[in-house]
Structure formats: C-alpha cells, structure tokens
Coordinates of C-alpha atoms in Angstrom, one line a residue:
X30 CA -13.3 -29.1 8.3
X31 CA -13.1 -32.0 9.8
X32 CA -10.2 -33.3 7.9
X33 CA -8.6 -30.3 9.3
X34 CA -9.3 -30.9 12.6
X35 CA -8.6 -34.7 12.6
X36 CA -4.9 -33.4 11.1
X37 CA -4.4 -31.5 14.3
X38 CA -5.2 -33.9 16.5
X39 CA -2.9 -36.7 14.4
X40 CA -5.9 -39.1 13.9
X41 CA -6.0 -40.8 10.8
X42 CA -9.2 -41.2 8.2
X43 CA -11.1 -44.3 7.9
X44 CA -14.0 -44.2 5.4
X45 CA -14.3 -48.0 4.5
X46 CA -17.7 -47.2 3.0
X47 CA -18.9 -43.9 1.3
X48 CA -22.1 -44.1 1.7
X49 CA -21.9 -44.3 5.5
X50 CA -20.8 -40.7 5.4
X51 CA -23.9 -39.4 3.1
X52 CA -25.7 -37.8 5.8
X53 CA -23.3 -36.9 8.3
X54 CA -21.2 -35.5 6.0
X55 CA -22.8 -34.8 2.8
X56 CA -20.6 -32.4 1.3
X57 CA -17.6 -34.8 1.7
X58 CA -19.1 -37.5 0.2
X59 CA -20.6 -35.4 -2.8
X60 CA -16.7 -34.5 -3.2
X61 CA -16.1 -38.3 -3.2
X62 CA -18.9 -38.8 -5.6
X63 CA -17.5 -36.6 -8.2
X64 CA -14.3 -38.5 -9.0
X65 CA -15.7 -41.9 -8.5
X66 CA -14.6 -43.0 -4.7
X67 CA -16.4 -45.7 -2.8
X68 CA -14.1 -45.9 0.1
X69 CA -10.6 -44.0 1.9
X70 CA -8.0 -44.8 3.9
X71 CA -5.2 -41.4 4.9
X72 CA -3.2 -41.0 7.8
X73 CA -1.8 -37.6 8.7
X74 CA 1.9 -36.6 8.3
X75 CA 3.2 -33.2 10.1
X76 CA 6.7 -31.5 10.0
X77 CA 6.4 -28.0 11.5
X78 CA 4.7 -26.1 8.4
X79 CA 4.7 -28.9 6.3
X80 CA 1.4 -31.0 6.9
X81 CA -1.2 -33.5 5.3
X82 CA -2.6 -37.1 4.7
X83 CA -0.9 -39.7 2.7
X84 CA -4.5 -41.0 1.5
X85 CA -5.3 -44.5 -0.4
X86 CA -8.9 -44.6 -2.3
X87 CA -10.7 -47.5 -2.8
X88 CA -8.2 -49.9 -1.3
X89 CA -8.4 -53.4 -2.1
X90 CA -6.6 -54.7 1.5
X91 CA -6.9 -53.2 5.0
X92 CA -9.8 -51.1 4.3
X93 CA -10.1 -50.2 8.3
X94 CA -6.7 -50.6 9.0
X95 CA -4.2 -47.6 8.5
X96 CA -1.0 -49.0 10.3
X97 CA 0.6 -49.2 7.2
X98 CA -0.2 -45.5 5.9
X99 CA 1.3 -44.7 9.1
X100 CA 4.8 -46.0 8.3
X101 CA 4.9 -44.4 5.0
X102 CA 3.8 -41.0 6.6
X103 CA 6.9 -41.3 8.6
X104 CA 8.7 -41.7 6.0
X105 CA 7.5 -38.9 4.4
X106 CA 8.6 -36.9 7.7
X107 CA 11.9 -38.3 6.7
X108 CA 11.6 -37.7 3.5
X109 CA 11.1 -34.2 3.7
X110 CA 13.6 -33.5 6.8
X111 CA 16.7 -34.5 4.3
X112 CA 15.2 -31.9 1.8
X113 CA 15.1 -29.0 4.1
X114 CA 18.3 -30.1 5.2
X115 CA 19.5 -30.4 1.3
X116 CA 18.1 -27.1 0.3
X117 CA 19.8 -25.3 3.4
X118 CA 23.0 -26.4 3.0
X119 CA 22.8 -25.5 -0.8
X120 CA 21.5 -22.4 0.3
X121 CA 24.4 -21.6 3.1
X122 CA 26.9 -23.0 0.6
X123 CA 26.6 -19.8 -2.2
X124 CA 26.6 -17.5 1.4
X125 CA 28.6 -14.3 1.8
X126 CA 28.6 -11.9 4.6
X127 CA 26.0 -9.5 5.0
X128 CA 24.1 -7.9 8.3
X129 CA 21.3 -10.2 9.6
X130 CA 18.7 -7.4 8.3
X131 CA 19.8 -6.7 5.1
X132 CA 18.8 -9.0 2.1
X133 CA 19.5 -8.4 -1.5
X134 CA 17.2 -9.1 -4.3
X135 CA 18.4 -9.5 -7.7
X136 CA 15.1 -9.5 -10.1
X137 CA 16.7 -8.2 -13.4
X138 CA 17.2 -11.4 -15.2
X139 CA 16.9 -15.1 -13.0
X140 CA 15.7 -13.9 -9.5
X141 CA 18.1 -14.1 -6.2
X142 CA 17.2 -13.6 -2.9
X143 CA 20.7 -13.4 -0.6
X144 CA 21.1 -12.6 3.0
X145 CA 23.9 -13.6 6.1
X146 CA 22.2 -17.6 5.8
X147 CA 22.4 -18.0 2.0
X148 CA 20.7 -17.4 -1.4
X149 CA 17.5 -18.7 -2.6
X150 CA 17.1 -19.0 -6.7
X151 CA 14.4 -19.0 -9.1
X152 CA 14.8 -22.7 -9.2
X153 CA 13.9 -22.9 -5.2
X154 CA 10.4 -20.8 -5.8
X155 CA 9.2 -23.4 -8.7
X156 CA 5.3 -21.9 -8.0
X157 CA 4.9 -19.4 -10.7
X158 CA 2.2 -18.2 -8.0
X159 CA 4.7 -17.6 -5.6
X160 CA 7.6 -15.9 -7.7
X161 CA 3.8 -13.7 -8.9
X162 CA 3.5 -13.0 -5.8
X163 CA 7.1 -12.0 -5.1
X164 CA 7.3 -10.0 -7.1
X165 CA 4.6 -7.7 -7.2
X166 CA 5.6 -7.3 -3.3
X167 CA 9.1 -6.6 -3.8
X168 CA 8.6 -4.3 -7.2
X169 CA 5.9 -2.0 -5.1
X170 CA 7.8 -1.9 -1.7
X171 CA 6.7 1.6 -1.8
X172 CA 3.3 1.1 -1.7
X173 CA 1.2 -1.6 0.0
X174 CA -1.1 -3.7 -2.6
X175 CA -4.8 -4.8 -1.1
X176 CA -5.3 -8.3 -1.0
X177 CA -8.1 -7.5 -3.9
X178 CA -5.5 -5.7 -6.2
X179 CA -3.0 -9.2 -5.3
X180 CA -5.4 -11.5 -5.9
X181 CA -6.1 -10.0 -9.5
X182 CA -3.5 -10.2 -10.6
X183 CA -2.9 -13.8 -9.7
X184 CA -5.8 -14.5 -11.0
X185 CA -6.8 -12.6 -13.8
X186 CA -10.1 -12.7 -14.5
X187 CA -11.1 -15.5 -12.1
X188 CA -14.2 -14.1 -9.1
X189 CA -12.9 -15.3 -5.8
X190 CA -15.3 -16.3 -3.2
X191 CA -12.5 -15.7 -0.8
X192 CA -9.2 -13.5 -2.0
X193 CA -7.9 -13.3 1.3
X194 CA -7.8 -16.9 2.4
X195 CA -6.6 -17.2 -1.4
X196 CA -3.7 -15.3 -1.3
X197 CA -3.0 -16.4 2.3
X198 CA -2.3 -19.6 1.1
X199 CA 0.4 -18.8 -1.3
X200 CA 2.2 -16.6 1.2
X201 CA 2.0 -18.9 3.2
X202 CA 3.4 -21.4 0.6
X203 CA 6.2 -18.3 -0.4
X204 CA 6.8 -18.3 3.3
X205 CA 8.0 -21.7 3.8
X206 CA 10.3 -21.2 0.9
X207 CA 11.9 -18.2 2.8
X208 CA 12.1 -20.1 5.6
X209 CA 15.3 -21.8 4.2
X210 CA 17.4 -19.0 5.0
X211 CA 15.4 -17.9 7.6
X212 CA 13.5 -15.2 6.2
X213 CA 10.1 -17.1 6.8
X214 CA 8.7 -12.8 8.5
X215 CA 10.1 -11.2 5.1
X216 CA 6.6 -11.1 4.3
X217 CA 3.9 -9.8 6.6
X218 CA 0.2 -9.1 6.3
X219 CA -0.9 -6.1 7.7
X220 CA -4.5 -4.5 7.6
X221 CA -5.7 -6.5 4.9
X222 CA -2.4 -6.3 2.7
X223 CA 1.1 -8.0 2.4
X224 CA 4.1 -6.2 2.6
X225 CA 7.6 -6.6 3.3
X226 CA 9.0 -6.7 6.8
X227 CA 10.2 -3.3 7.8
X228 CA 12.8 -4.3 9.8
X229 CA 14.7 -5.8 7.1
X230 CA 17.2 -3.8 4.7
X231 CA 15.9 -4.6 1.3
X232 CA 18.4 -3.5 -1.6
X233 CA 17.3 -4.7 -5.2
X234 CA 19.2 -4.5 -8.5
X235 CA 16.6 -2.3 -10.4
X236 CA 16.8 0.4 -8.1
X237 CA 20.7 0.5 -8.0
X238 CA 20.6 -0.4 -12.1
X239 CA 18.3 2.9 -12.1
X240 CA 20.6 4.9 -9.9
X241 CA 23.6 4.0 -12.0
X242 CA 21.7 5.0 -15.2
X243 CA 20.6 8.5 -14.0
X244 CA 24.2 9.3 -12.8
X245 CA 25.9 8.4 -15.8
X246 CA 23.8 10.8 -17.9
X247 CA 24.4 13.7 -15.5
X248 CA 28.4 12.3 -15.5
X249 CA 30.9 14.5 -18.1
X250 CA 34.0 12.6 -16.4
X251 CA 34.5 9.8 -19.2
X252 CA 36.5 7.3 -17.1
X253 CA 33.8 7.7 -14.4
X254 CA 30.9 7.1 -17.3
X255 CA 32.8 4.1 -18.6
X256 CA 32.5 3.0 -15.0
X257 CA 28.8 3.7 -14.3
X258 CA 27.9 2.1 -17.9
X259 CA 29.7 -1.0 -16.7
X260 CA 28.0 -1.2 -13.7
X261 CA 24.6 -0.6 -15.5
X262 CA 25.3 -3.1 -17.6
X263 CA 26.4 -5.8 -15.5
X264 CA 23.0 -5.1 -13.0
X265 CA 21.1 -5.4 -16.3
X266 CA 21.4 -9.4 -16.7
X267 CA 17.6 -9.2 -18.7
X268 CA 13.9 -8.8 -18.1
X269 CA 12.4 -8.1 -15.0
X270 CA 11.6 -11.4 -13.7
X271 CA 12.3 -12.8 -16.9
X272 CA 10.7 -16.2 -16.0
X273 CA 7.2 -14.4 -15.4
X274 CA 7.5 -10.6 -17.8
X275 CA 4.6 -12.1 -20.3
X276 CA 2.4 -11.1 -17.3
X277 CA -0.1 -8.6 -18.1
X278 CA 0.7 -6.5 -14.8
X279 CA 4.1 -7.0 -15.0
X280 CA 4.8 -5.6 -18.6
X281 CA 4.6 -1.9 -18.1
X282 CA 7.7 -2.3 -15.6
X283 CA 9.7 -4.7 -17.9
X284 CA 9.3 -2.3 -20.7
X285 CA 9.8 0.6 -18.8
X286 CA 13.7 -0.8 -17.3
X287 CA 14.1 -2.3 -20.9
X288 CA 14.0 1.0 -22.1
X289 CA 16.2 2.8 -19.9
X290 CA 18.7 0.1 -20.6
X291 CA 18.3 1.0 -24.1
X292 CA 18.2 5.2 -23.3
X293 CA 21.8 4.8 -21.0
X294 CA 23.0 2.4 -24.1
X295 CA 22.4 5.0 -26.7
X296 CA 23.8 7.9 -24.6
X297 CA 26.7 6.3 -23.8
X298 CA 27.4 5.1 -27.5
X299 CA 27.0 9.2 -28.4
X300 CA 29.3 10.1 -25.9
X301 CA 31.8 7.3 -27.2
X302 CA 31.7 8.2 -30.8
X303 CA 31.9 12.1 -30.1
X304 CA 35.1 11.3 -28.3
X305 CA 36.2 9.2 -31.0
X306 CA 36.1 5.8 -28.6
X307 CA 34.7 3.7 -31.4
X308 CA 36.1 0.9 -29.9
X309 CA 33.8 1.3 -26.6
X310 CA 30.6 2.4 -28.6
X311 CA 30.9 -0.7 -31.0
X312 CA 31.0 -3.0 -28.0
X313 CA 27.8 -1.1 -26.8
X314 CA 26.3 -1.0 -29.8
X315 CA 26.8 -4.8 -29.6
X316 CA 25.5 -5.2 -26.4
X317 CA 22.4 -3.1 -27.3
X318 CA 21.6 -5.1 -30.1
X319 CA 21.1 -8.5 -28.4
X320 CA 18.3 -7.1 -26.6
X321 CA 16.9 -4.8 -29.7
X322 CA 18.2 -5.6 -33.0
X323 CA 15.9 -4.3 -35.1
X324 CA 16.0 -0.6 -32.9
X325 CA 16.6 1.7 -36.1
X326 CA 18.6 3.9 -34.3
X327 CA 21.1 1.3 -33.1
X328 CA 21.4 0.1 -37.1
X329 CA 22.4 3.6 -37.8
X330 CA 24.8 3.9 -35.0
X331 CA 26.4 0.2 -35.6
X332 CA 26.8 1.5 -39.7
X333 CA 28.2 4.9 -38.6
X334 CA 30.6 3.0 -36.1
X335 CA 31.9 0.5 -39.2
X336 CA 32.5 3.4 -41.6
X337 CA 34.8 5.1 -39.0
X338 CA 36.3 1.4 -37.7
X339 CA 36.3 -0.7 -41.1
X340 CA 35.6 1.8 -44.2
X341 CA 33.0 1.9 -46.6
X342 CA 32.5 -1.5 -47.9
X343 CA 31.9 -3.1 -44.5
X344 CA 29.6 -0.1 -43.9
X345 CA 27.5 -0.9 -47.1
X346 CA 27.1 -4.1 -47.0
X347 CA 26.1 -3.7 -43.0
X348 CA 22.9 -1.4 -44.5
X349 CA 21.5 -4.0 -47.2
X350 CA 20.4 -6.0 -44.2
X351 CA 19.6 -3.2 -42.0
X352 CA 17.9 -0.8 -44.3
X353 CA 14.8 -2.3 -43.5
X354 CA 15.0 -1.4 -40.3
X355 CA 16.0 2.2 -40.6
X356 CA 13.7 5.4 -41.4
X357 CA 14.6 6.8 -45.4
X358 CA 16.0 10.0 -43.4
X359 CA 18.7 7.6 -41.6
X360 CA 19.5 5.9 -44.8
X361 CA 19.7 9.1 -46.9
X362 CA 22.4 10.2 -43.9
X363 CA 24.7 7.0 -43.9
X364 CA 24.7 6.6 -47.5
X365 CA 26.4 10.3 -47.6
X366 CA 29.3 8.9 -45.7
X367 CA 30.4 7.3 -48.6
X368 CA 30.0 10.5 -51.2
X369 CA 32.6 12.6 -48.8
X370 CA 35.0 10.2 -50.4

C-alpha cells in the first residue's frame, strides 16, 4: 500500500536501512527479508497506464540519494513513448477501412484483431494470460463468464484469495494492448463479469467458417458449393487459437470446429466424386489429410480417388501404407476395385 500511494503522489523510495522499517512496516520488510535485501533505492516512472519504480537493492553508492533513478525513469518514459508509437504505426500500417464499431476477429489459426485504426496480432498479446483471457471472452460472446468461472480457467487448480482483483489485472493488462488501436472499452466488466462492449460490431471467423459449412451441405448448386467450400476453407487457417488449444477448457471447441472442417471436407469430397470431379475431391482429399491423415475414411476416399485418376497400381500401392489405418470392411471394398478388371 504504501508503495502504491507514494507512486501516485510521484515520490520516490528511500529505504537505506531495512531494519529501520521492521516495525513500521513489518510486512514490507518480511518481503525484503525473504530474498536477502538490506537496503532500496526506486523512483517512480508513469506514462498514462503504464506505471512503476525503477528500483536498485542493496546499492553500493547513493544509498539516500535517488537523482540518478530519476533520469533513468525518464528514460524509461521515453523509452516506452517510441514503443507505443512503434506498435501504432505498425498497427495503422496493415489498416483497411471498416466502421468505427465494427472489429473483426480472426481466431481460427494465429489470432487478428482488425478495426478502422489497424490490426493487432498474436505476436502483440505475448501474455498467454491475456490471449486466455481473450479468448474465452470472445468464444462465449453469448454468454457472460463470472469472474470465478474466468479465473479457473486461468488458473486451473490454483485457490485465489482474490479472483476478482486477479483477473482485473490481466484485463487490465489485455486492455492496454487494445489500446493500440483504440479499442482499450472492447472489454468491460459488468456485475461481477467481463464481457465485450455492446456497442461494438464484433464479426469472428468461426462463426462465418460455421455459417459457410452449414450452407454448403444444404447447397445442390455445384458451382455455388465449390464456392462455399472455398470459403470454408480459406476461414479455416487451423486450430482455434492454435497458440493456446492444449488448454483444458479450450479443447472441446477446437475439436468440435476441427471436426466440422473435417464433416464439410468429406461431404464435399462425396459430392465431387459422385459428379465425377475427381480432380476437386483429390485436392480436398489433400487438404483434409494435412490436418487428419490417419482419418480412415479419408484413406479410403484418397485410394478410391487414385483408382479412378491413376489406375490400379497407384491405387495398391496407396493401401500398403494406409491399410493400417482403415477398417477390414474398407479394405475388403477398395481391394474389389481391382477384381472388376
């Protein structure tokens, strides 16, 4: 606390001797204790929401004198106003033009933020706590998460003494990030949860990747599939926040958009081949088997697609390496390709 309130007022920290503190501040010097301090020297920095102490312990020269912790603060100030300037310019540099409320978030794959200042990319949110956070605001817009159910899943397993002021601090932090292209209110709290702004337009790429999956199925145009395919794929640059999917509460939704990938890939490859495109439903096939090349059904389809394309010989030597993939019924039904003949 009363580092906190010396910040505010700009004053500086002069502790030239630990022990002078033990009584009037004991739990400060039982902090110092711990890692060994016998004496500190800070002085405060502040740059709008950036703020601190560039601190010295056990100094050797100037114990009581923190002039020259001031000039390096300043510099500091400096310091960080060239990297807000840096990261905005970046940031309005890979601009297009959209409406000052709408902001686009691209999550399949590396994440993108983009709105009428600029676009913000994974490598700008380098907390994993705040992409974790990020994301499980923007993948439940629909619903608002209690602090308790946020701060879980940040911290799995940890009790927190304090889950509110815990995951203040990150939004906060994820804030200031946002902040480059002005979209510092993207994220409010509001009775005891965060959400995101209602004023803002929020369109993300799994919801239009999910849209163009359920309207190809329903689709019989084939030109118009093609079309809707392509734009599946194309959404569909990987995992949900691919940089964070190994989290626990993240997984059901990365499997889940996985799998409709997989579901639009198949249906479009049995569309392709029943129109006799085997051109197109190789070129899906391939695209399917990046993500899932062991998929049995895929094997089968990629085997049926090279009998048709190349002829038998390609086709049999495709299933020595697949075979172990596939179920005995799939084998037994390829392998009769080549007794029509």
């Amino acid at each position: 606390p009363r580092w906190c309130e010396f910040l505010s007022l700009n004053w500086p920290i002069v502790i030239p001797d630990m022990e002078a503190i033990k009584d009037t501040y004991p739990d400060e010097y039982q902090f110092f204790q711990h890692y060994g301090v016998k004496s500190v020297l800070a002085a405060p920095f502040s740059k709008r929401i950036n703020q601190g102490y560039i601190a010295v312990d056990d100094p050797t020269r100037f114990q009581d004198d923190p002039t020259f912790l001031f000039i390096i603060s300043y510099a500091v100030v400096v310091e960080l106003n060239e990297i807000k300037l840096s990261q905005s310019i970046a940031a309005a540099q890979r601009a297009s033009k959209y409406s000052d409320r709408d902001v686009y978030v691209n999550c399949l794959g590396d994440l993108e933020i983009r709105n009428a200042k600029g676009t913000l990319t994974e490598e700008d949110i380098s907390s994993d706590l705040c992409l974790n956070l990020f994301a499980l605001i923007i993948t439940n817009m629909k619903r608002a998460l209690k602090i308790e159910r946020l701060a879980e899943a940040l911290w799995p397993g940890d009790v927190m003494d304090n889950p509110y002021r815990s995951v203040s601090n990150i939004a906060y932090r994820l804030r200031r990030i946002l902040s480059i292209i002005d979209l510092e209110d993207l994220i409010i709290g509001r009775h005891g949860t965060f959400v995101i702004n209602p004023e803002y337009n929020v369109y993300t790429d799994f919801d239009r990747f999910e849209d163009n999956c359920r309207r190809m199925e329903a689709e019989a145009n084939p030109k118009a599939q093609s079309e809707l395919y392509q734009g599946a794929v194309e959404l569909y640059r990987g995992d949900l926040f691919s940089k964070i999917s190994y989290q626990h509460w993240l997984m059901p939704k990365t499997a889940y958009y996985h799998n409709v990938f997989l579901r639009i890939i198949k249906c479009y490859i049995e569309r392709k081949m029943e129109q006799g495109d085997y051109c197109a439903a190789h070129r899906a096939v391939v695209d399917a088997m990046s993500l899932d090349p062991y998929d049995s059904e895929l094997n089968t389809d990629m085997i049926l697609i090279m009998y048709h394309r190349g002829g038998a010989e390609l086709a049999k030597s495709f299933l020595q390496t697949a075979e172990s993939y596939m179920s005995e019924a799939q084998i037994a039904f390829v392998q009769q390709l080549w007794g029509r003949k």
